[in-house]
XYZ file of C-alpha atoms in Angstrom:
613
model
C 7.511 92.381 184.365
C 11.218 91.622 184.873
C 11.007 88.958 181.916
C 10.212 91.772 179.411
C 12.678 94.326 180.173
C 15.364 94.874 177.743
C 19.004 93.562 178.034
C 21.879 95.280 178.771
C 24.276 96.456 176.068
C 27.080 94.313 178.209
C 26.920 91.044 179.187
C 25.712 90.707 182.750
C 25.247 88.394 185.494
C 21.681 87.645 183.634
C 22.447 87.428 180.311
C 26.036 85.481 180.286
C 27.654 82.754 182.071
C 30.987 81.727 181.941
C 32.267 78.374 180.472
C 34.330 77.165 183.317
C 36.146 74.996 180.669
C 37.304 77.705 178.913
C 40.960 79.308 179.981
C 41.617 82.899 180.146
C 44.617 83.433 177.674
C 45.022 87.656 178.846
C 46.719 89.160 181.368
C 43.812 91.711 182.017
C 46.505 93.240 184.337
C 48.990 93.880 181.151
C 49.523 97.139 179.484
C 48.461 96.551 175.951
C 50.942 98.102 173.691
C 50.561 99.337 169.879
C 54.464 99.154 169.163
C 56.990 96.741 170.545
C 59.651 98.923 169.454
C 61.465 102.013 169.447
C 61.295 102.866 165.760
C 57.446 101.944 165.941
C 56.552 103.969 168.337
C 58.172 107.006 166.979
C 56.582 106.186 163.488
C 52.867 106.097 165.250
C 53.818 109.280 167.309
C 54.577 111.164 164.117
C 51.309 109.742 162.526
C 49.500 110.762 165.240
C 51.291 114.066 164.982
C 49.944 114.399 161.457
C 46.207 113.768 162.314
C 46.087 116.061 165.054
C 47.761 118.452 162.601
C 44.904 118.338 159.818
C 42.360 118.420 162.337
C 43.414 121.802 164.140
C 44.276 123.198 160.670
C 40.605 122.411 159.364
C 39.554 123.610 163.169
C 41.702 127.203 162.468
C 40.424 127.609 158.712
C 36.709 127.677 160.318
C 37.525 130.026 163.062
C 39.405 132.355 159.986
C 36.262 132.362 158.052
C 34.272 132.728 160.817
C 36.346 136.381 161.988
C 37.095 133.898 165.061
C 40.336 135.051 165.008
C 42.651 137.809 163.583
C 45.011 137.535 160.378
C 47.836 137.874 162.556
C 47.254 134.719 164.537
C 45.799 133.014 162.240
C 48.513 133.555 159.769
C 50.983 132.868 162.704
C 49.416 129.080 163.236
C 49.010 128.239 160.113
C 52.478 128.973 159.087
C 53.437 126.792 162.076
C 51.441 123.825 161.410
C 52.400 123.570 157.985
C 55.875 123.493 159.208
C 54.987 120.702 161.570
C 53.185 119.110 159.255
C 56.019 119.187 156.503
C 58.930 118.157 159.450
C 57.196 115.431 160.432
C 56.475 114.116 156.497
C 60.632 115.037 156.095
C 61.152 111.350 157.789
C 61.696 108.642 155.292
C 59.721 106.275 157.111
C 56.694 108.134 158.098
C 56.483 109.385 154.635
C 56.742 106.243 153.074
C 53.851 104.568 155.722
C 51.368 108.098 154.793
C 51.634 107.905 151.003
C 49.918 110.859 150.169
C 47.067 113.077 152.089
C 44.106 111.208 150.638
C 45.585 107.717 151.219
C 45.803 108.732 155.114
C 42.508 110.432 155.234
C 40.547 107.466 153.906
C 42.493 104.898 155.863
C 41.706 106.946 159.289
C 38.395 108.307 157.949
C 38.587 111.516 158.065
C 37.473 114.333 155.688
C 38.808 117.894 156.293
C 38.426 119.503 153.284
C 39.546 123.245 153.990
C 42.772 121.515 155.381
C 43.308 119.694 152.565
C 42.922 122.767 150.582
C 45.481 124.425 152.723
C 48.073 121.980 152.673
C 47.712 121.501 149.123
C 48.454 125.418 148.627
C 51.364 125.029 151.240
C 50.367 129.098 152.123
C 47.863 130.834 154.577
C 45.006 132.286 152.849
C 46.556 135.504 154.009
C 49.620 135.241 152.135
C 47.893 133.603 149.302
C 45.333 136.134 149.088
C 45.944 139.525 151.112
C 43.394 141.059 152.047
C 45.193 143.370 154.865
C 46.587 146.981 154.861
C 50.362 147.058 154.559
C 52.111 148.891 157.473
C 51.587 152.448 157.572
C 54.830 152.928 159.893
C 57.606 155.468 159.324
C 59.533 155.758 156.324
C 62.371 153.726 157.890
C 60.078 150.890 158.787
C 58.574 151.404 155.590
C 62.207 150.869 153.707
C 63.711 148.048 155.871
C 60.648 146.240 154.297
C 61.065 147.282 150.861
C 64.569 146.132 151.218
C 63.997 143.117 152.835
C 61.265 141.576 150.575
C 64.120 142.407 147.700
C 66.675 140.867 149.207
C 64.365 137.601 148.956
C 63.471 138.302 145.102
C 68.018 138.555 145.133
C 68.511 135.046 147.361
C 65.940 133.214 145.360
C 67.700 134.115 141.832
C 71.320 133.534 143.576
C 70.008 130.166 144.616
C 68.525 129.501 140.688
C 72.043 130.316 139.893
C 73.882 128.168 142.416
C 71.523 125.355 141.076
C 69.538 124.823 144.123
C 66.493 123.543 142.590
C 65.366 121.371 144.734
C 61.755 121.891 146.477
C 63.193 121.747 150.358
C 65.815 124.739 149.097
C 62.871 127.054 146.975
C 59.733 126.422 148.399
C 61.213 128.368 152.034
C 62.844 131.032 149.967
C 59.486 131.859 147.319
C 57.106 131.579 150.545
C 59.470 134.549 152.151
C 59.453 136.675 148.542
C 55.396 136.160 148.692
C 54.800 137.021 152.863
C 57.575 140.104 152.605
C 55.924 141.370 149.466
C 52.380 141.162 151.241
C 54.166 143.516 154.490
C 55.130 145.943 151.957
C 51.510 146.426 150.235
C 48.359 144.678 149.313
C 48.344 145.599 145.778
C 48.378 143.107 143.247
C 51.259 142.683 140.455
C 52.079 140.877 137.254
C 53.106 137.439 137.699
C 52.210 137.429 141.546
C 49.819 134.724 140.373
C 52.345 132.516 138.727
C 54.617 133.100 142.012
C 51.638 131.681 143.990
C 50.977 128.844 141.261
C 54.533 127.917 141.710
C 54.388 127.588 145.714
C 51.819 125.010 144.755
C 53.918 123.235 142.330
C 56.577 123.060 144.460
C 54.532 122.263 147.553
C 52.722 119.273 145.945
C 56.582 117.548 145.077
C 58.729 115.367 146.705
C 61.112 116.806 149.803
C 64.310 116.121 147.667
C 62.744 116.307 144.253
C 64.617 118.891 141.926
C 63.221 121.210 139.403
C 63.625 120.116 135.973
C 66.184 122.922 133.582
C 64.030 124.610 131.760
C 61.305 124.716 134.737
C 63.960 126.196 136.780
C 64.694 128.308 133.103
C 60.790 129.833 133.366
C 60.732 130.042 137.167
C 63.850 132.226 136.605
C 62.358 134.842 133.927
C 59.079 134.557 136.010
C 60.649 135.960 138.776
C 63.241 138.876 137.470
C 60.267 140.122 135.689
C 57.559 139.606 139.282
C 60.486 141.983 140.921
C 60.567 144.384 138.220
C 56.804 144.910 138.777
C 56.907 144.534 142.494
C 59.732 147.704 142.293
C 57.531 149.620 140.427
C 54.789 148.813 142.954
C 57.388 149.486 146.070
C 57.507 153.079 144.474
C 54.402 154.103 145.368
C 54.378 153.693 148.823
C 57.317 156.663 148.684
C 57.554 159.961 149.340
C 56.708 162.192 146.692
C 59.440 164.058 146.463
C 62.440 161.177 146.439
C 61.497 157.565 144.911
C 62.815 155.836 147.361
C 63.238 156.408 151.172
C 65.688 153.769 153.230
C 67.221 153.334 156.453
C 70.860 154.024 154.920
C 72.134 154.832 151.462
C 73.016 151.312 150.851
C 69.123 150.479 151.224
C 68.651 153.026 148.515
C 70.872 151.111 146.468
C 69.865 147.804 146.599
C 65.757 148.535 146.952
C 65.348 149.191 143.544
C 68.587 146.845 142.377
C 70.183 150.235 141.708
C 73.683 148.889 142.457
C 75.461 150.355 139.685
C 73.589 153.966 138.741
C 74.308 155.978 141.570
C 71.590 158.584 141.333
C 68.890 159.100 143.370
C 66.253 160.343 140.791
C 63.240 162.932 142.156
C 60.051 163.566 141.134
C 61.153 167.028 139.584
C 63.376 164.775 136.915
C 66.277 166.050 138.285
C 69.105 163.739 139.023
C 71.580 164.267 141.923
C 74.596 162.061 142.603
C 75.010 160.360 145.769
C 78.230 161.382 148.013
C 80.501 157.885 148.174
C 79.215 155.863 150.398
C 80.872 155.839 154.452
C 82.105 152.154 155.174
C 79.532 152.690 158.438
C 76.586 152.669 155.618
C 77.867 148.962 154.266
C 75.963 146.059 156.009
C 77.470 145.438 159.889
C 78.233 142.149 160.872
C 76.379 142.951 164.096
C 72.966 143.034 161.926
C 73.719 139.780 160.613
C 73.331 140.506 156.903
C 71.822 138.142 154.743
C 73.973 136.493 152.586
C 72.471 138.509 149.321
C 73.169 141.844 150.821
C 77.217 140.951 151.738
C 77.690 140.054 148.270
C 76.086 143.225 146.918
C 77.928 145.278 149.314
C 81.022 143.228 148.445
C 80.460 144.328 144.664
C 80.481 147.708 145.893
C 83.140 147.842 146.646
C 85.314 146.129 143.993
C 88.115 148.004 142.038
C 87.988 147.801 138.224
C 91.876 147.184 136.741
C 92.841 150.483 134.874
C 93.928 150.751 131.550
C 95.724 153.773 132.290
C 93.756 156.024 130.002
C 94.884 160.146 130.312
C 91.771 160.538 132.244
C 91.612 157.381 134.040
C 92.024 159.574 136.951
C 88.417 160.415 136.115
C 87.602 156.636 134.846
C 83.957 156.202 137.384
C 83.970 152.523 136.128
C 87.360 152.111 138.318
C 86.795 153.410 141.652
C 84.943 151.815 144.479
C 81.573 153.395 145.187
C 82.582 153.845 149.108
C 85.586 155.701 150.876
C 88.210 153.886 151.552
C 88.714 155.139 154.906
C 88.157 151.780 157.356
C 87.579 149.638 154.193
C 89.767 147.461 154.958
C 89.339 146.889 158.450
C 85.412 145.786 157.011
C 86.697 143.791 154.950
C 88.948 141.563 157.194
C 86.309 141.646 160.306
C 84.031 139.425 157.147
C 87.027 137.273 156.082
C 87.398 136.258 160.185
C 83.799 136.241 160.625
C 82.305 132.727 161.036
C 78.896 134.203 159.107
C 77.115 131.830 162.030
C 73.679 132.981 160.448
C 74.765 131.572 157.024
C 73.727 128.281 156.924
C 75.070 127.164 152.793
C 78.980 126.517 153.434
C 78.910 126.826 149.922
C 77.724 130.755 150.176
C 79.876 131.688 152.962
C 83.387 130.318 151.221
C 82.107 132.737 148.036
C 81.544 135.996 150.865
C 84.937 135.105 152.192
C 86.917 134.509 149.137
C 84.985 137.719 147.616
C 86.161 139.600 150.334
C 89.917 138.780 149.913
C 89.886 139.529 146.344
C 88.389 143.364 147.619
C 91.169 143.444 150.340
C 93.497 141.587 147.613
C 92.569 144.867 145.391
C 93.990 147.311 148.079
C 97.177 145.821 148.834
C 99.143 146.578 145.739
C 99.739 144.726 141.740
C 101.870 142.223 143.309
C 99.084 140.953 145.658
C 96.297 141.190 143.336
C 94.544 137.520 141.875
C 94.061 137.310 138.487
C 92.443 139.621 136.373
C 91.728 141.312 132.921
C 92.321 144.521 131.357
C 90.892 146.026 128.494
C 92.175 148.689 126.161
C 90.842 150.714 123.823
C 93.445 151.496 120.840
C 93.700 154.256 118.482
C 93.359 153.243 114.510
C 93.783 155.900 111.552
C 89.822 155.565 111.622
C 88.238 154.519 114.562
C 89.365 152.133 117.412
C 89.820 148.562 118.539
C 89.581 146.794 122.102
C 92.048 144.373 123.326
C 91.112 142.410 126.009
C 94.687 140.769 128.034
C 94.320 138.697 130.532
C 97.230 138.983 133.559
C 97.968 136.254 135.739
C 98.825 136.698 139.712
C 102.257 138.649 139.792
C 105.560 136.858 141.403
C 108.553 138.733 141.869
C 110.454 136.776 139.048
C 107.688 136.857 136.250
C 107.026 140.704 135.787
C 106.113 140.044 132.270
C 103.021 138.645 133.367
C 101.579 142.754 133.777
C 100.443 145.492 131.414
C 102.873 148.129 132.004
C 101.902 151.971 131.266
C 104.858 152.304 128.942
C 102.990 149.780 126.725
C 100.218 151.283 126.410
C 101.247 154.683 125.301
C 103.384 152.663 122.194
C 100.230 150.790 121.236
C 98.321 154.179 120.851
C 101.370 155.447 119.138
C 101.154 153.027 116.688
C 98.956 154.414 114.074
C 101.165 157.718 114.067
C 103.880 155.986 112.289
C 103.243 155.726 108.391
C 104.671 152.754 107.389
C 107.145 153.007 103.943
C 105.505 151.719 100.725
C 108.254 149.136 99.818
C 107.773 147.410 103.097
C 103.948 147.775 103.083
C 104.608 145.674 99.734
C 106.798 142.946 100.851
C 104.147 142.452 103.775
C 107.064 141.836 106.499
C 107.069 140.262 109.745
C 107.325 142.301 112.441
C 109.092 141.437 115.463
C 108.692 142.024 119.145
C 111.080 141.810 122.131
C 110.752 141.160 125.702
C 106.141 140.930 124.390
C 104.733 140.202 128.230
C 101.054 140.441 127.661
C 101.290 141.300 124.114
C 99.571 144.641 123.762
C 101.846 146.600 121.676
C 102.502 143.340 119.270
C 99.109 142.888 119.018
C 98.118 146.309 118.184
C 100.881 146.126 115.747
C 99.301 143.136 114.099
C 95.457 144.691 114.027
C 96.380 148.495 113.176
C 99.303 147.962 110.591
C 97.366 144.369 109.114
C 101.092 142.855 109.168
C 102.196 138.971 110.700
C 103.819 140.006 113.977
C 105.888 137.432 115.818
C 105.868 137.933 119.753
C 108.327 136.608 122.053
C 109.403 136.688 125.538
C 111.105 133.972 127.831
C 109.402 130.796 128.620
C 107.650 131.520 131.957
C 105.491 134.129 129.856
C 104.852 133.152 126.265
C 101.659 130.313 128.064
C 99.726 133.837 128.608
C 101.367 135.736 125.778
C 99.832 133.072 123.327
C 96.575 132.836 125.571
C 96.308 136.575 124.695
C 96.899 136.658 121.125
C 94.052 133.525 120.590
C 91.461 135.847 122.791
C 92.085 138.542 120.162
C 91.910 136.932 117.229
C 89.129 138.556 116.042
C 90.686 142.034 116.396
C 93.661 140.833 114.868
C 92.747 139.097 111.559
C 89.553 141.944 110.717
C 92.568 144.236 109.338
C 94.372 141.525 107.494
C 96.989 140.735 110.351
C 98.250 137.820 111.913
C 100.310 136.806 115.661
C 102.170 134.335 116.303
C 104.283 133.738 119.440
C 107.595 131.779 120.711
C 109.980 131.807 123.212
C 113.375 134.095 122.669
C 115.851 134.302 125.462
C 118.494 137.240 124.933
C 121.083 136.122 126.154
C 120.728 133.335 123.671
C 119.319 135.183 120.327
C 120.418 132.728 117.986
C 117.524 130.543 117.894
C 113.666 130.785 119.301
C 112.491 128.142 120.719
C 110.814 124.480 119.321
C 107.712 125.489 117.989
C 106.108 122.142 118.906
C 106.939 123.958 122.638
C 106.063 127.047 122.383
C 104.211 128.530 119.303
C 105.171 129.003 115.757
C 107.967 130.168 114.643
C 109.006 131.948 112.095
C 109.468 130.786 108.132
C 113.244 129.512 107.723
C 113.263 131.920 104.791
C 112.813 134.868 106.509
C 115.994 135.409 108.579
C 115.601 139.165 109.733
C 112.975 141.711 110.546
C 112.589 144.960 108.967
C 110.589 145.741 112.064
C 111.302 145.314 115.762
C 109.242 146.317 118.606
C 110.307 146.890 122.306
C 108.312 148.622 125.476
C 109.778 148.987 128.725
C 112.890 145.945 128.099
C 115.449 147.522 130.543
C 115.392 146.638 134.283
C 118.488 144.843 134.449
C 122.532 146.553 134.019
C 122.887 143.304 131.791
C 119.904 143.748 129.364
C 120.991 147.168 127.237
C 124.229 145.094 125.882
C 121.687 141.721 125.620
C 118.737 143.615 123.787
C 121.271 145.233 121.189
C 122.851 141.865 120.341
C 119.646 140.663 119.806
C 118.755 143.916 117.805
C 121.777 143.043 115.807
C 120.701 139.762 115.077
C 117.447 140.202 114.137
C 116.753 143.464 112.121
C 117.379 143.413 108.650
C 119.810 145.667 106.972
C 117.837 147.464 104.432
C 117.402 150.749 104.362
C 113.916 150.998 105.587
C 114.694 148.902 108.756
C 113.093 150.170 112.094
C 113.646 149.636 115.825
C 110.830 151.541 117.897
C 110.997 151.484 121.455
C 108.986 152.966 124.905
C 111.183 153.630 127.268
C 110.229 154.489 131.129
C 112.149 157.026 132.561
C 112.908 155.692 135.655
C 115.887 156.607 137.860
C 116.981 154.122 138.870
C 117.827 152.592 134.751
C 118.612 156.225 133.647
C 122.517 154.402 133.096
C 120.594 151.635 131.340
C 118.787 153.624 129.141
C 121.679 156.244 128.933
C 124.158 152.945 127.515
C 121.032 151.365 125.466
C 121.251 154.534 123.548
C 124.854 154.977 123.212
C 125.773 151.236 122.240
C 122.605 151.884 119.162
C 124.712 154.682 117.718
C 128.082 152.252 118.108
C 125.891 149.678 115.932
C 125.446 152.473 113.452
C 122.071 153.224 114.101
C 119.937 156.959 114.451
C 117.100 158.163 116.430
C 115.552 159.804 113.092
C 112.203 160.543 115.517
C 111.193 161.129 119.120
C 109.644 162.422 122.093
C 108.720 162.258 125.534
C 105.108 161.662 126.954
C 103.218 160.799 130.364
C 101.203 158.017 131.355
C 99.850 155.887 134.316
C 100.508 152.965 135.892
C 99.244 150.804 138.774
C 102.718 149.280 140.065
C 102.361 151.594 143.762
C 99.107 150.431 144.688
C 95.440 149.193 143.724
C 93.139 151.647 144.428
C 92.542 154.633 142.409
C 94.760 157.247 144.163
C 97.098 155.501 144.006
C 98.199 155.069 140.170
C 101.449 156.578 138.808
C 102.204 159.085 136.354
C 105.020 157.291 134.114
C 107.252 159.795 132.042
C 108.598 157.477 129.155
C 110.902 158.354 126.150
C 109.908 157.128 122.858
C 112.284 156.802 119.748
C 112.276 155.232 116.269
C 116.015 153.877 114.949
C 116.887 153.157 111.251
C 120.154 152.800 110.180
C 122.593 155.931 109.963
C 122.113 158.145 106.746
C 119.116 156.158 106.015
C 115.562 157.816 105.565
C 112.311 156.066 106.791
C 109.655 156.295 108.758
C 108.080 159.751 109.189
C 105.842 160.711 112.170
């Protein structure tokens, strides 16, 4: 009986006996060990990591299909092991020992397929496909989630821009435009599908691997147009009567990227403008803003330079959209801010350096940065735009700014018929003391003449940078600019034209022209600009000076001995007049521009006739 019954799986007693000649070569007392290092060890943690991972994900999609558990936790979990599981693939060495998902599946023997799905997708099924009710909370709730899934359609584009197109810096930001859409509502959109398609795309590449440019090109135009159609989606879940409903009026604003047409638009068709904004409705620090929203609410509040238009009192394009009462203080709590929840250095040097150009904008001309003006000029027919470009202002190089008294000689301009026999001759004209250039530049595109601009050395680099930028203006009626460098005090000569510009054909000797706005802040300059007057204007009887003068005073002896040493050099005032304008010398903000009286004349030699208003 015992002879038939079957062996043991294990050797026993009965079925094995030891070869005493044989020597035991284990410790069986000795821990047997996968990894005899450090680095090992971690690398077969980390791979053990990432096969518990895509078991308990396959586990979790069953139990979702199954009603096991609710979208909320399931959603929840998922979103955390697919974190895991990309943090532990981020390592270098663990990625390079996995390969890919199939290449660890087959070499463990494993299958999985609904995790492989999911990790393919890189989303839950809930954001991929929602199948959920959006909140049905208050309208607050209901705007701080309007406005917060489009402040994710606004980082994602900023980051396009900033040329962060790499999966590791997209993939984060399009999975938040997708999951804050899906709070908002349930509907479905145009081009939600390619956003999805792309979280594949960008799920399936490489940690570090970058976007190609025109992929980053589509993804670009795939998404302005997914927000446009997720707006017009967000509208719906409104209140009938208003489009919109926020948790402040900056909400309103930015929800439907509004930032610029300040009108809050009703069902009714009726359009209402918005009060300015209180700095208490700007994004507080305390909230920690995102990085999107301070840079909108920094563009807010920027301050467009005036051209000093009559009714640039009235000019909306100029004023910030928010009082200025505590804007200040804002603004330098964000420039000492450490913006701690900002992670891109890169993003929080451009909030801080966009908030000292604001406060930069308050402080007065003289502490302004660099900045552009443009000016629309009055022609017999129609007008023209010149576009000047004004450096930072230093106490020595005032003819670096625009000045008011400029402007209203430009638009004088096309008042003053020119005589025939110098319209012939085609003359040069010539300006004095030029700064930016607008009045010799509107000279050159409203008369069609050469005009030759001039000013000392530390201004003639942006006085010719001007004239080039206006070419086009310029040279459509005919006329021509040219610039160089003509100290007063020296009027003899301009300067080397290899230096400074061209100067003017060795033939032509005089001017039967001369220009001049706003040349007298100095007791020396009304002897200095008459010398040079002297020198320069021809003698003919059609000869012209024309000058702007502000009526400031503190020159009223300049401009009173100006005048008086022009009638010693035999000339005539044959036609003037007095006029107002603005300037921006007192201060940056809007309220605070200047009403500049100026005195205008036109000078031709005594007993002479000429030009007629």
């Amino acid at each position: 009986m015992y002879a038939q019954r079957q062996l043991p799986y294990a050797p026993s007693p009965y079925s094995y006996t030891p070869n005493p000649s044989l020597s035991a070569t284990i410790n069986l007392d000795e821990e047997v060990k996968l990894a005899t290092t450090t680095a090992e060890r971690d690398l077969y943690d980390s791979l053990a990591e990432i096969y518990s991972i895509i078991v308990t994900l396959d586990a979790l999609e069953k139990a979702y299909l199954k009603d096991s558990v609710t979208e909320s936790e399931y959603t929840e979990t998922c979103n955390r092991l697919l974190k895991q599981y990309k943090s532990n693939l981020s390592d270098e060495t663990v990625s390079k020992e996995f390969v890919d998902l199939e290449t660890f599946k087959k070499e463990w023997e494993i299958e999985c397929p609904r995790a492989t799905e999911r990790l393919r997708i890189g989303l839950p099924a809930t954001v991929e496909q929602p199948s959920h009710k959006p909140s049905t909370s208050g309208h607050s709730a209901a705007g701080s989630l309007i406005l917060a899934a489009t402040e994710n359609f606004i980082t994602f584009l900023d980051a396009l821009k900033l040329n962060m197109v790499s999966k590791d810096s997209l993939h984060p930001l399009l999975s938040d435009i997708i999951q804050s859409v899906n709070k908002v509502t349930d509907r479905d959109f145009e081009n939600r599908g390619k956003i999805v398609q792309w979280l594949i795309t960008l799920n399936q590449m490489r940690a570090n691997q970058e976007l190609e440019e025109d992929q980053a090109r589509d993804l670009a135009a795939i998404e302005l147009e997914a927000q446009r159609c997720a707006r017009a989606t967000f509208e719906e879940r409104t209140e009938p009567r208003q489009k919109f409903v926020s948790t402040s009026k900056l909400d309103s604003q930015v929800l439907f990227g509004q930032l610029h047409h300040w009108t809050m638009i009703d069902t009714s068709g009726g359009e209402g403008e918005l009060e300015s904004l209180h700095v208490l409705d700007l994004p507080q620090l305390y909230t920690r803003p995102s990085s999107a929203t301070l840079l909108h609410a920094l563009a807010l509040v920027a301050i467009t330079p005036p051209s000093w238009d009559n009714e640039a009192s009235s000019n909306p394009n100029h004023s910030s959209q928010v009082d200025e009462r505590g804007l200040a203080r804002y603004l330098t709590t964000i420039i000492s801010s450490p913006l701690q929840w900002i992670n891109d250095d890169n993003i929080k040097e451009k909030i801080w350096e966009r908030a000292s150009v604001r406060l930069s904008e308050r402080s007065g001309r003289t502490a302004m940065p660099a900045m552009s003006r443009t000016f629309s000029i009055p022609t017999s027919v129609s007008f023209v735009e010149i576009v000047l470009h004004e450096p930072s202002l230093t106490a020595d190089n005032l003819g670096l700014k625009t000045w008011g008294s400029s402007y209203l000689l430009a638009k004088r301009l096309h008042l003053l018929s020119i005589p025939e026999s110098i319209l012939l001759q085609r003359p040069r004209v010539l300006e004095l003391g030029s700064g930016t250039g607008l009045v010799g530049i509107t000279a050159a595109a409203v008369w069609g003449l050469p005009v030759h601009l001039t000013d000392l050395p530390d201004i003639v680099s942006n006085l010719e940078r001007n004239v080039q930028e206006n070419q086009g203006v310029i040279t459509q009626t005919g006329g021509s600019a040219t610039t160089a460098v003509l100290d007063w005090s020296d009027s003899g000569n301009f300067s080397d034209p290899q230096e400074c510009a061209e100067e003017p054909p060795r033939n032509i000797d005089q001017f039967p022209i001369i220009l001049a706005a706003d040349p007298l802040y100095s007791p020396q300059h009304p002897q200095l600009l008459v010398q040079t007057i002297k020198k320069w204007l021809s003698v003919g009887e059609d000869a012209r000076v024309i000058v702007e003068l502000p009526l400031r005073g503190a020159y009223t002896p300049e401009i009173k001995e100006f005048q008086e040493k022009m009638r010693v050099l035999g000339m005539m005032v044959i036609a003037q007049g007095e006029e107002t304008g603005y300037d921006d010398w007192g201060g940056g903000v809007e309220g605070d521009l200047w009403e500049v009286k100026c005195w205008w004349g036109v000078w031709a030699w005594d007993n002479k006739s000429g030009l007629e208003r």
